[in-house]
Coordinates of C-alpha atoms in Angstrom, one line a residue:
X1 CA 0.5 -46.0 24.5
X2 CA 3.8 -45.5 22.6
X3 CA 3.8 -47.1 19.2
X4 CA 7.0 -48.7 17.8
X5 CA 8.1 -50.4 14.6
X6 CA 11.0 -53.0 14.7
X7 CA 13.0 -53.4 11.5
X8 CA 15.8 -55.9 10.9
X9 CA 16.6 -58.1 7.8
X10 CA 17.6 -60.9 10.2
X11 CA 14.4 -62.9 11.0
X12 CA 15.7 -64.3 14.3
X13 CA 16.8 -60.9 15.6
X14 CA 13.6 -59.4 14.5
X15 CA 11.4 -62.0 16.2
X16 CA 13.6 -61.9 19.3
X17 CA 13.2 -58.1 19.6
X18 CA 9.5 -58.3 18.9
X19 CA 8.5 -61.3 21.1
X20 CA 11.1 -61.8 23.9
X21 CA 11.2 -58.4 25.4
X22 CA 8.3 -57.1 27.6
X23 CA 7.7 -53.9 25.8
X24 CA 4.3 -53.6 27.5
X25 CA 5.9 -52.8 30.8
X26 CA 7.2 -49.6 29.2
X27 CA 3.8 -48.7 27.7
X28 CA 4.9 -49.7 24.2
X29 CA 2.9 -51.4 21.5
X30 CA 4.7 -53.0 18.6
X31 CA 2.6 -52.1 15.6
X32 CA 4.7 -53.6 12.8
X33 CA 7.9 -55.5 12.1
X34 CA 9.7 -55.2 8.7
X35 CA 12.7 -56.8 6.9
X36 CA 13.7 -54.2 4.3
X37 CA 14.4 -50.5 4.3
X38 CA 11.7 -49.8 1.6
X39 CA 9.0 -51.6 3.5
X40 CA 10.0 -49.9 6.8
X41 CA 9.7 -46.5 5.2
X42 CA 6.2 -47.4 3.9
X43 CA 5.1 -48.5 7.3
X44 CA 6.4 -45.4 9.0
X45 CA 4.5 -43.1 6.7
X46 CA 1.4 -45.3 6.9
X47 CA 1.3 -46.0 10.7
X48 CA 3.1 -42.9 12.1
X49 CA 5.0 -44.7 15.0
X50 CA 6.6 -42.8 17.8
X51 CA 9.8 -45.0 17.7
X52 CA 11.6 -46.9 15.0
X53 CA 14.1 -49.5 16.3
X54 CA 16.0 -50.5 13.2
X55 CA 19.1 -52.1 11.9
X56 CA 21.4 -49.8 10.0
X57 CA 22.2 -52.2 7.1
X58 CA 19.2 -53.6 5.3
X59 CA 18.2 -54.4 1.8
X60 CA 16.7 -51.6 -0.2
X61 CA 17.2 -48.4 1.7
X62 CA 19.8 -48.4 4.4
X63 CA 19.3 -47.0 7.8
X64 CA 20.9 -43.6 7.2
X65 CA 18.9 -42.9 4.1
X66 CA 15.8 -44.1 5.9
X67 CA 16.5 -41.6 8.7
X68 CA 17.0 -38.8 6.2
X69 CA 13.7 -39.5 4.5
X70 CA 11.8 -39.6 7.8
X71 CA 13.2 -36.3 9.0
X72 CA 12.8 -34.7 5.6
X73 CA 9.0 -35.2 5.9
X74 CA 8.9 -33.7 9.4
X75 CA 8.0 -37.0 11.0
X76 CA 8.0 -36.9 14.8
X77 CA 9.2 -40.5 14.8
X78 CA 12.4 -41.1 16.9
X79 CA 15.0 -43.5 15.4
X80 CA 17.1 -45.8 17.4
X81 CA 19.8 -47.7 15.4
X82 CA 21.1 -51.2 16.1
X83 CA 24.2 -52.1 14.2
X84 CA 26.8 -54.9 14.0
X85 CA 29.2 -52.2 12.6
X86 CA 31.2 -50.0 14.9
X87 CA 32.2 -47.6 12.1
X88 CA 32.6 -44.1 13.3
X89 CA 31.1 -42.6 10.2
X90 CA 27.8 -44.6 10.8
X91 CA 27.5 -43.2 14.3
X92 CA 28.5 -39.7 13.0
X93 CA 25.9 -39.7 10.3
X94 CA 23.2 -41.0 12.7
X95 CA 23.8 -38.1 15.1
X96 CA 24.0 -35.6 12.2
X97 CA 20.7 -36.6 10.8
X98 CA 18.8 -36.7 14.1
X99 CA 18.9 -40.3 15.4
X100 CA 18.0 -40.6 19.0
X101 CA 20.7 -43.3 19.7
X102 CA 23.1 -45.7 18.1
X103 CA 23.6 -49.1 19.8
X104 CA 26.0 -51.9 18.8
X105 CA 24.9 -55.5 18.4
X106 CA 24.8 -57.7 20.3
X107 CA 23.0 -55.2 22.7
X108 CA 22.4 -56.0 26.3
X109 CA 18.6 -56.1 27.0
X110 CA 19.0 -53.8 30.0
X111 CA 20.9 -51.2 28.0
X112 CA 18.2 -51.5 25.2
X113 CA 15.4 -51.0 27.7
X114 CA 17.2 -48.1 29.3
X115 CA 17.7 -46.4 25.9
X116 CA 14.1 -46.9 24.8
X117 CA 12.9 -45.7 28.2
X118 CA 14.9 -42.5 27.8
X119 CA 13.5 -42.1 24.3
X120 CA 10.0 -42.4 25.7
X121 CA 10.7 -39.7 28.3
X122 CA 12.1 -37.5 25.5
X123 CA 8.9 -38.0 23.4
X124 CA 6.5 -37.3 26.3
X125 CA 8.5 -34.2 27.1
X126 CA 8.2 -33.0 23.5
X127 CA 4.5 -33.8 23.4
X128 CA 3.9 -31.8 26.6
X129 CA 5.9 -28.9 25.3
X130 CA 4.0 -29.0 22.0
X131 CA 0.7 -29.0 23.9
X132 CA 1.8 -26.0 26.0
X133 CA 2.9 -24.3 22.8
X134 CA -0.3 -25.0 21.0
X135 CA -2.3 -24.0 24.0
X136 CA -0.3 -20.8 24.2
X137 CA -1.0 -20.0 20.6
X138 CA -4.6 -20.8 21.1
X139 CA -4.8 -18.7 24.2
X140 CA -3.0 -15.8 22.5
X141 CA -5.4 -16.0 19.5
X142 CA -8.4 -15.8 21.9
X143 CA -6.8 -12.9 23.9
X144 CA -5.9 -11.1 20.7
X145 CA -9.4 -11.5 19.4
X146 CA -10.9 -10.2 22.6
X147 CA -8.6 -7.2 22.7
X148 CA -9.2 -6.2 19.1
X149 CA -13.0 -6.6 19.5
X150 CA -12.9 -4.5 22.6
X151 CA -11.0 -1.8 20.9
X152 CA -13.2 -1.9 17.7
X153 CA -16.4 -1.7 19.8
X154 CA -15.2 0.9 22.3
X155 CA -15.9 4.6 22.0
X156 CA -12.2 5.5 22.5
X157 CA -12.8 6.9 25.9
X158 CA -11.5 4.1 28.1
X159 CA -7.6 3.8 28.3
X160 CA -5.9 0.7 26.9
X161 CA -4.3 -1.4 29.6
X162 CA -0.7 -2.4 29.6
X163 CA -1.8 -6.1 29.2
X164 CA -3.8 -5.2 26.1
X165 CA -0.9 -3.3 24.6
X166 CA 1.4 -6.2 25.3
X167 CA -0.9 -8.7 23.5
X168 CA -1.1 -6.4 20.5
X169 CA 2.6 -5.8 20.4
X170 CA 3.3 -9.6 20.4
X171 CA 1.1 -9.8 17.4
X172 CA 2.9 -7.0 15.6
X173 CA 0.2 -4.4 16.1
X174 CA 1.5 -1.6 18.3
X175 CA -0.9 1.2 19.3
X176 CA 1.0 4.2 18.1
X177 CA 0.7 7.1 15.8
X178 CA 3.6 5.8 13.8
X179 CA 1.3 2.9 12.6
X180 CA -2.0 3.4 10.6
X181 CA -4.8 1.0 10.2
X182 CA -7.9 0.5 8.0
X183 CA -10.6 -2.2 7.6
X184 CA -12.7 -4.0 5.1
X185 CA -16.1 -5.1 6.4
X186 CA -17.9 -8.2 5.1
X187 CA -21.5 -8.6 6.0
X188 CA -23.0 -11.7 4.6
X189 CA -26.7 -12.6 4.3
X190 CA -26.1 -16.1 5.7
X191 CA -24.0 -17.3 8.6
X192 CA -20.4 -18.4 8.0
X193 CA -18.0 -20.1 10.3
X194 CA -14.6 -18.3 10.2
X195 CA -11.9 -18.3 12.8
X196 CA -12.3 -15.9 15.7
X197 CA -9.1 -14.1 15.0
X198 CA -6.4 -15.1 12.6
X199 CA -3.0 -13.4 12.6
X200 CA -2.0 -13.4 9.0
X201 CA 1.6 -13.4 7.8
X202 CA 2.5 -10.6 5.4
X203 CA 2.5 -12.8 2.3
X204 CA 0.2 -12.8 -0.7
X205 CA -0.7 -16.5 -0.1
X206 CA -1.7 -16.2 3.6
X207 CA -3.5 -19.4 4.3
X208 CA -5.7 -18.0 7.0
X209 CA -8.0 -16.4 4.5
X210 CA -10.6 -18.6 2.8
X211 CA -9.3 -20.3 -0.3
X212 CA -11.6 -18.3 -2.6
X213 CA -10.5 -14.9 -1.3
X214 CA -8.4 -12.7 -3.6
X215 CA -4.6 -12.8 -2.8
X216 CA -3.4 -10.1 -0.5
X217 CA -1.6 -7.2 -2.0
X218 CA 2.2 -7.6 -1.8
X219 CA 2.7 -4.5 0.5
X220 CA 5.9 -4.5 2.6
X221 CA 5.4 -4.4 6.4
X222 CA 1.7 -5.2 6.0
X223 CA 0.1 -6.9 9.0
X224 CA -3.3 -8.5 8.6
X225 CA -5.9 -9.6 11.2
X226 CA -9.1 -11.4 10.3
X227 CA -11.7 -11.0 13.0
X228 CA -15.1 -12.6 13.3
X229 CA -17.4 -10.1 15.0
X230 CA -20.8 -11.8 14.6
X231 CA -21.9 -15.0 12.8
X232 CA -22.5 -13.0 9.6
X233 CA -19.8 -10.3 10.0
X234 CA -16.1 -10.4 9.3
X235 CA -13.6 -7.6 9.6
X236 CA -10.2 -7.6 7.7
X237 CA -7.9 -5.3 9.7
X238 CA -4.8 -4.1 7.9
X239 CA -1.9 -2.2 9.4
X240 CA 1.0 -0.3 7.8
X241 CA 3.5 2.4 8.9
X242 CA 1.8 5.8 9.0
X243 CA 3.8 7.2 6.0
X244 CA 1.9 4.6 3.8
X245 CA -1.6 5.9 4.8
X246 CA -2.6 6.7 1.2
X247 CA -1.2 3.5 -0.1
X248 CA -3.2 1.5 2.5
X249 CA -6.4 3.4 1.7
X250 CA -6.0 2.5 -2.0
X251 CA -5.1 -1.1 -1.2
X252 CA -8.3 -1.4 0.9
X253 CA -10.4 0.0 -1.9
X254 CA -9.0 -2.4 -4.5
X255 CA -9.3 -5.4 -2.2
X256 CA -12.9 -4.5 -1.4
X257 CA -13.6 -4.2 -5.1
X258 CA -12.4 -7.8 -5.7
X259 CA -14.4 -9.1 -2.7
X260 CA -17.6 -7.5 -4.1
X261 CA -17.3 -9.7 -7.1
X262 CA -17.0 -12.7 -4.7
X263 CA -20.0 -11.7 -2.6
X264 CA -22.2 -10.2 -5.4
X265 CA -25.3 -12.2 -4.4
X266 CA -24.6 -12.9 -0.8
X267 CA -23.1 -9.9 1.1
X268 CA -22.1 -6.3 1.4
X269 CA -18.5 -5.1 1.4
X270 CA -17.6 -1.7 2.9
X271 CA -14.4 0.1 3.8
X272 CA -13.4 2.5 6.6
X273 CA -11.0 5.4 6.5
X274 CA -7.5 4.9 7.5
X275 CA -6.6 6.2 11.0
X276 CA -3.6 5.9 13.2
X277 CA -3.7 2.7 15.2
X278 CA -4.6 4.5 18.4
X279 CA -8.0 5.1 16.8
X280 CA -9.1 1.6 16.1
X281 CA -12.5 2.4 17.6
X282 CA -13.4 4.4 14.5
X283 CA -13.1 1.6 12.0
X284 CA -16.1 -0.6 12.8
X285 CA -18.6 2.3 13.0
X286 CA -17.3 3.7 9.7
X287 CA -17.5 0.3 8.0
X288 CA -21.0 -0.4 9.4
X289 CA -22.3 3.0 8.4
X290 CA -20.7 2.9 4.9
X291 CA -22.7 -0.3 4.2
X292 CA -25.8 2.0 4.2
X293 CA -24.5 4.4 1.6
X294 CA -25.9 2.7 -1.5
X295 CA -29.3 2.9 0.2
X296 CA -29.0 6.6 1.0
X297 CA -28.0 7.5 -2.6
X298 CA -28.1 5.2 -5.5
X299 CA -24.7 3.9 -6.9
X300 CA -22.7 5.3 -4.0
X301 CA -19.8 3.0 -3.2
X302 CA -20.0 1.7 0.4
X303 CA -16.8 3.3 1.5
X304 CA -16.6 5.9 4.3
X305 CA -14.5 8.3 2.3
X306 CA -17.7 9.0 0.2
X307 CA -19.6 10.3 3.3
X308 CA -19.1 13.9 2.3
X309 CA -21.1 13.6 -0.9
X310 CA -24.1 12.4 1.1
X311 CA -24.1 15.2 3.6
X312 CA -26.6 18.0 2.8
X313 CA -25.2 21.5 2.8
X314 CA -27.1 22.1 6.0
X315 CA -28.4 19.4 8.2
X316 CA -31.9 20.3 9.5
X317 CA -32.9 19.7 13.1
X318 CA -36.3 18.4 14.0
X319 CA -38.4 18.7 17.1
X320 CA -40.5 15.8 18.3
X321 CA -43.7 17.7 17.2
X322 CA -42.3 18.2 13.7
X323 CA -41.4 14.5 13.4
X324 CA -44.8 13.4 14.5
X325 CA -46.6 15.7 12.1
X326 CA -44.3 14.8 9.2
X327 CA -44.7 11.1 9.7
X328 CA -48.5 11.2 10.1
X329 CA -48.8 13.3 7.0
X330 CA -46.3 11.4 4.8
X331 CA -44.8 8.1 5.8
X332 CA -42.5 8.3 2.7
X333 CA -40.5 10.9 4.7
X334 CA -39.6 8.4 7.4
X335 CA -36.6 6.9 5.5
X336 CA -35.2 10.2 4.4
X337 CA -35.6 11.8 7.8
X338 CA -33.8 8.9 9.6
X339 CA -31.1 9.0 7.0
X340 CA -30.5 12.7 7.7
X341 CA -30.6 12.0 11.5
X342 CA -27.9 9.3 11.1
X343 CA -25.8 11.5 8.8
X344 CA -25.8 14.1 11.5
X345 CA -24.0 11.6 13.8
X346 CA -20.9 12.1 11.6
X347 CA -20.9 15.9 12.1
X348 CA -21.5 15.8 15.9
X349 CA -19.2 12.9 16.5
X350 CA -21.8 10.7 18.1
X351 CA -21.1 8.1 15.3
X352 CA -18.2 6.7 17.3
X353 CA -20.2 6.2 20.5
X354 CA -22.7 3.6 19.7
X355 CA -24.4 3.7 23.1
X356 CA -25.1 7.4 22.5
X357 CA -26.6 6.7 19.1
X358 CA -28.9 4.1 20.6
X359 CA -30.0 6.5 23.3
X360 CA -30.7 9.2 20.7
X361 CA -33.0 6.8 18.8
X362 CA -34.8 5.8 22.0
X363 CA -35.2 9.4 22.9
X364 CA -36.9 10.1 19.6
X365 CA -39.5 7.4 20.1
X366 CA -40.0 8.5 23.8
X367 CA -40.6 12.0 22.6
X368 CA -43.2 11.0 19.9
X369 CA -45.1 8.9 22.5
X370 CA -45.1 11.7 25.0
X371 CA -46.7 14.1 22.6
X372 CA -49.4 12.3 20.7
X373 CA -48.6 8.8 19.7
X374 CA -50.1 7.1 16.6
X375 CA -52.3 4.9 18.7
X376 CA -53.8 7.6 20.9
X377 CA -53.0 5.6 24.0
X378 CA -52.0 7.0 27.4
X379 CA -48.3 7.7 28.1
X380 CA -48.3 4.8 30.6
X381 CA -49.8 2.5 27.9
X382 CA -47.3 3.7 25.3
X383 CA -44.4 3.1 27.7
X384 CA -45.5 -0.4 28.8
X385 CA -47.1 -1.7 25.6
X386 CA -44.9 -0.2 22.9
X387 CA -41.7 1.4 24.2
X388 CA -40.7 -1.7 26.1
X389 CA -40.5 -3.8 23.0
X390 CA -39.1 -0.9 20.9
X391 CA -36.3 -0.3 23.4
X392 CA -35.5 -3.9 23.5
X393 CA -35.2 -4.1 19.7
X394 CA -33.0 -1.0 19.6
X395 CA -30.8 -2.1 22.4
X396 CA -30.4 -5.6 20.8
X397 CA -28.8 -3.9 17.8
X398 CA -25.0 -4.2 17.7
X399 CA -24.0 -1.7 15.1
X400 CA -25.0 1.5 13.2
X401 CA -26.4 -0.5 10.2
X402 CA -28.7 -2.7 12.2
X403 CA -29.8 0.2 14.4
X404 CA -30.8 2.2 11.3
X405 CA -33.0 -0.6 9.9
X406 CA -34.6 -1.2 13.3
X407 CA -35.4 2.5 13.7
X408 CA -36.9 2.7 10.2
X409 CA -38.9 -0.6 10.7
X410 CA -40.4 0.7 14.0
X411 CA -41.5 4.0 12.6
X412 CA -43.1 2.3 9.5
X413 CA -44.9 -0.1 11.8
X414 CA -46.2 2.9 13.7
X415 CA -47.2 5.2 10.9
X416 CA -47.3 3.4 7.5
X417 CA -50.8 2.5 6.4
X418 CA -49.4 0.5 3.5
X419 CA -47.0 -1.7 5.5
X420 CA -47.2 -5.4 5.0
X421 CA -48.0 -7.8 7.9
X422 CA -44.8 -9.7 7.3
X423 CA -42.0 -7.8 8.9
X424 CA -38.7 -8.5 7.1
X425 CA -35.7 -9.9 9.0
X426 CA -32.8 -9.2 6.6
X427 CA -31.2 -5.9 5.8
X428 CA -31.5 -6.4 2.1
X429 CA -35.3 -6.9 2.1
X430 CA -35.6 -3.8 4.3
X431 CA -33.7 -1.9 1.6
X432 CA -35.9 -3.4 -1.1
X433 CA -39.0 -2.3 0.8
X434 CA -37.6 1.2 1.2
X435 CA -36.8 1.3 -2.5
X436 CA -40.4 0.4 -3.3
X437 CA -41.8 3.1 -1.0
X438 CA -39.6 5.7 -2.6
X439 CA -39.9 4.6 -6.2
X440 CA -43.2 2.7 -6.5
X441 CA -44.1 4.7 -9.7
X442 CA -41.2 3.2 -11.7
X443 CA -39.8 0.5 -9.5
X444 CA -38.6 -2.8 -11.1
X445 CA -36.9 -5.9 -9.7
X446 CA -33.9 -5.5 -11.9
X447 CA -33.3 -1.8 -10.8
X448 CA -33.7 -2.7 -7.2
X449 CA -31.1 -5.6 -7.5
X450 CA -28.6 -3.3 -9.2
X451 CA -28.9 -0.7 -6.5
X452 CA -28.4 -3.3 -3.8
X453 CA -25.5 -4.9 -5.6
X454 CA -27.1 -8.4 -5.9
X455 CA -28.7 -10.5 -8.6
X456 CA -32.3 -10.3 -9.5
X457 CA -32.9 -13.9 -8.8
X458 CA -31.4 -13.8 -5.4
X459 CA -33.4 -10.7 -4.4
X460 CA -36.6 -12.3 -5.8
X461 CA -36.1 -15.5 -3.7
X462 CA -35.1 -13.6 -0.5
X463 CA -38.0 -11.2 -0.8
X464 CA -40.6 -13.9 -1.4
X465 CA -39.3 -16.0 1.6
X466 CA -39.6 -13.0 4.0
X467 CA -42.6 -11.1 2.7
X468 CA -44.5 -14.2 1.7
X469 CA -45.3 -12.8 -1.8
X470 CA -43.3 -11.9 -4.9
X471 CA -41.7 -8.6 -5.4
X472 CA -44.0 -7.7 -8.3
X473 CA -47.1 -8.7 -6.3
X474 CA -46.0 -6.6 -3.3
X475 CA -45.3 -3.6 -5.7
X476 CA -48.7 -3.9 -7.3
X477 CA -50.4 -4.1 -3.9
X478 CA -48.5 -1.1 -2.6
X479 CA -49.4 0.9 -5.7
X480 CA -53.1 0.0 -5.3
X481 CA -53.0 1.1 -1.6
X482 CA -51.6 4.4 -2.6
X483 CA -54.2 4.6 -5.4
X484 CA -57.1 3.9 -2.9
X485 CA -55.9 6.7 -0.7
X486 CA -56.0 9.1 -3.6
X487 CA -59.5 7.9 -4.7
X488 CA -60.9 9.3 -1.6
X489 CA -60.0 12.8 -2.9
X490 CA -62.5 13.9 -5.6
X491 CA -60.0 16.3 -7.1
X492 CA -58.1 13.4 -8.7
X493 CA -59.4 11.9 -12.1
X494 CA -59.0 8.2 -12.5
X495 CA -56.3 8.5 -15.2
X496 CA -54.4 10.9 -13.0
X497 CA -54.4 8.4 -10.2
X498 CA -53.3 5.6 -12.6
X499 CA -50.4 7.8 -13.8
X500 CA -49.4 8.7 -10.2
X501 CA -48.9 5.0 -9.3
X502 CA -47.0 4.0 -12.5
X503 CA -49.7 3.0 -15.0
X504 CA -49.9 5.0 -18.3
X505 CA -52.6 2.7 -19.5
X506 CA -55.9 3.1 -17.7
X507 CA -57.1 -0.4 -18.8
X508 CA -53.9 -1.9 -17.3
X509 CA -54.4 0.0 -14.1
X510 CA -58.0 -1.2 -13.8
X511 CA -56.9 -4.8 -14.3
X512 CA -54.3 -4.5 -11.7
X513 CA -56.7 -2.9 -9.2
X514 CA -59.3 -5.6 -9.7
X515 CA -56.6 -8.3 -9.2
X516 CA -55.7 -6.9 -5.8
X517 CA -59.1 -5.5 -4.6
X518 CA -61.6 -7.8 -6.3
X519 CA -63.6 -5.0 -7.8
X520 CA -62.9 -2.4 -10.5
X521 CA -61.5 1.1 -9.5
X522 CA -64.8 2.7 -10.7
X523 CA -66.9 0.5 -8.5
X524 CA -64.6 1.1 -5.6
X525 CA -65.0 4.8 -6.0
X526 CA -68.7 4.5 -6.3
X527 CA -68.7 2.8 -2.9
X528 CA -67.0 6.0 -1.6
X529 CA -69.8 8.0 -3.2
X530 CA -67.3 9.9 -5.4
X531 CA -68.0 10.6 -9.1

């Protein structure tokens, strides 16, 4: 239904136009009739009609001024003038300011209906074109998102099709060595709903970014793409001419630094290196891997250009037998060993082929099971009862970061005698547990939160919700589990055991032990028949 307002200061003319003409036959509904220019303007902005049929001379605002105000505010309302004045200047102004038609009174009903009918055709045509345009923009946005995701998740082996190149070129992102690209990765600890792919104009106040984001740097020729990869993962993809590579790397670093303040308690921000735009497939793996850097080495900024400082002078290689022996003797070695394994992916180039990384992790578990698995079950039982679920967990991972935590979690489930029954779901709690395993002698909640770039209160809540006990209680229980293991060895004195798990005061250690185990450490040792 087309909505129309009729405006005329002559009551008889207004009522005649409203009541005596069968507007319904044209699919028109009269939604208001007004007698002054001021009232008409109010009704136009309030009711948003498709057509305004109005006298040109009315009290208050005249028709030309009314038309100007309507067009100034980008209203889609079409204006048809009725006038008793045949002045050429009126008709000239009406055309200049965008009136659909200018009719002289008295107007023949057939001419009026013909004019309004033509106006309706014009409106419907515009609506159809607008719908096509919006659909085109929407489809291009979806296509652009799919192409960018495909390139970001690829291993760089498959060639880019002409259609994909065309979509990227339309968005101002040509795949060429004359353009360079880098990315900021946002991994939040709770799901967000961002647009799938927003093409952002090169202005500091780009509206496609969330309102609370820092303003974009005022870099000339900067193209910005905001891509939602997973419910909790966003990638900000920036592109500049290749001669601005260092400038782009600096800008990414500075912007990530600002974002870390925004996501201090709810996410991790990491940064890739800058590559030419033909190597987009390197950006996502680098961002995902860099998010692990603070875990690998305390206070390391999660940006891939810091990878070199994490690489040991010589990367060791392990056989399956060595891994099995190492993990059985010392589960604390699991985290460090898997860190070295993943760092080796940088040197051998596997990092950029995620399928290859997954197969490597699966192969390690297969090899361990084939030698002498922790449950001493047959190879068939190992494959059916354990490897099936392990493979599924590893294959369900979608990036380097999630794969690392899955691998560490599986190995601790297999070998760690001190592991908790509650397996954590979030990356941050996995990191906190690893911190405890590696630093249980001196571990504190405040230090853990600093290393993980989050607040102590947030870590405390998240830890308790997933592990079902507080950080301090878990730490105490872990220390007592280590202490119990050492009590079985008669060479250790009780005060030495206390010191080895972080208690300089033997009385404090005894109290903690009794809190967890229900008996004193002396009585526990007596039960083991050890003096």
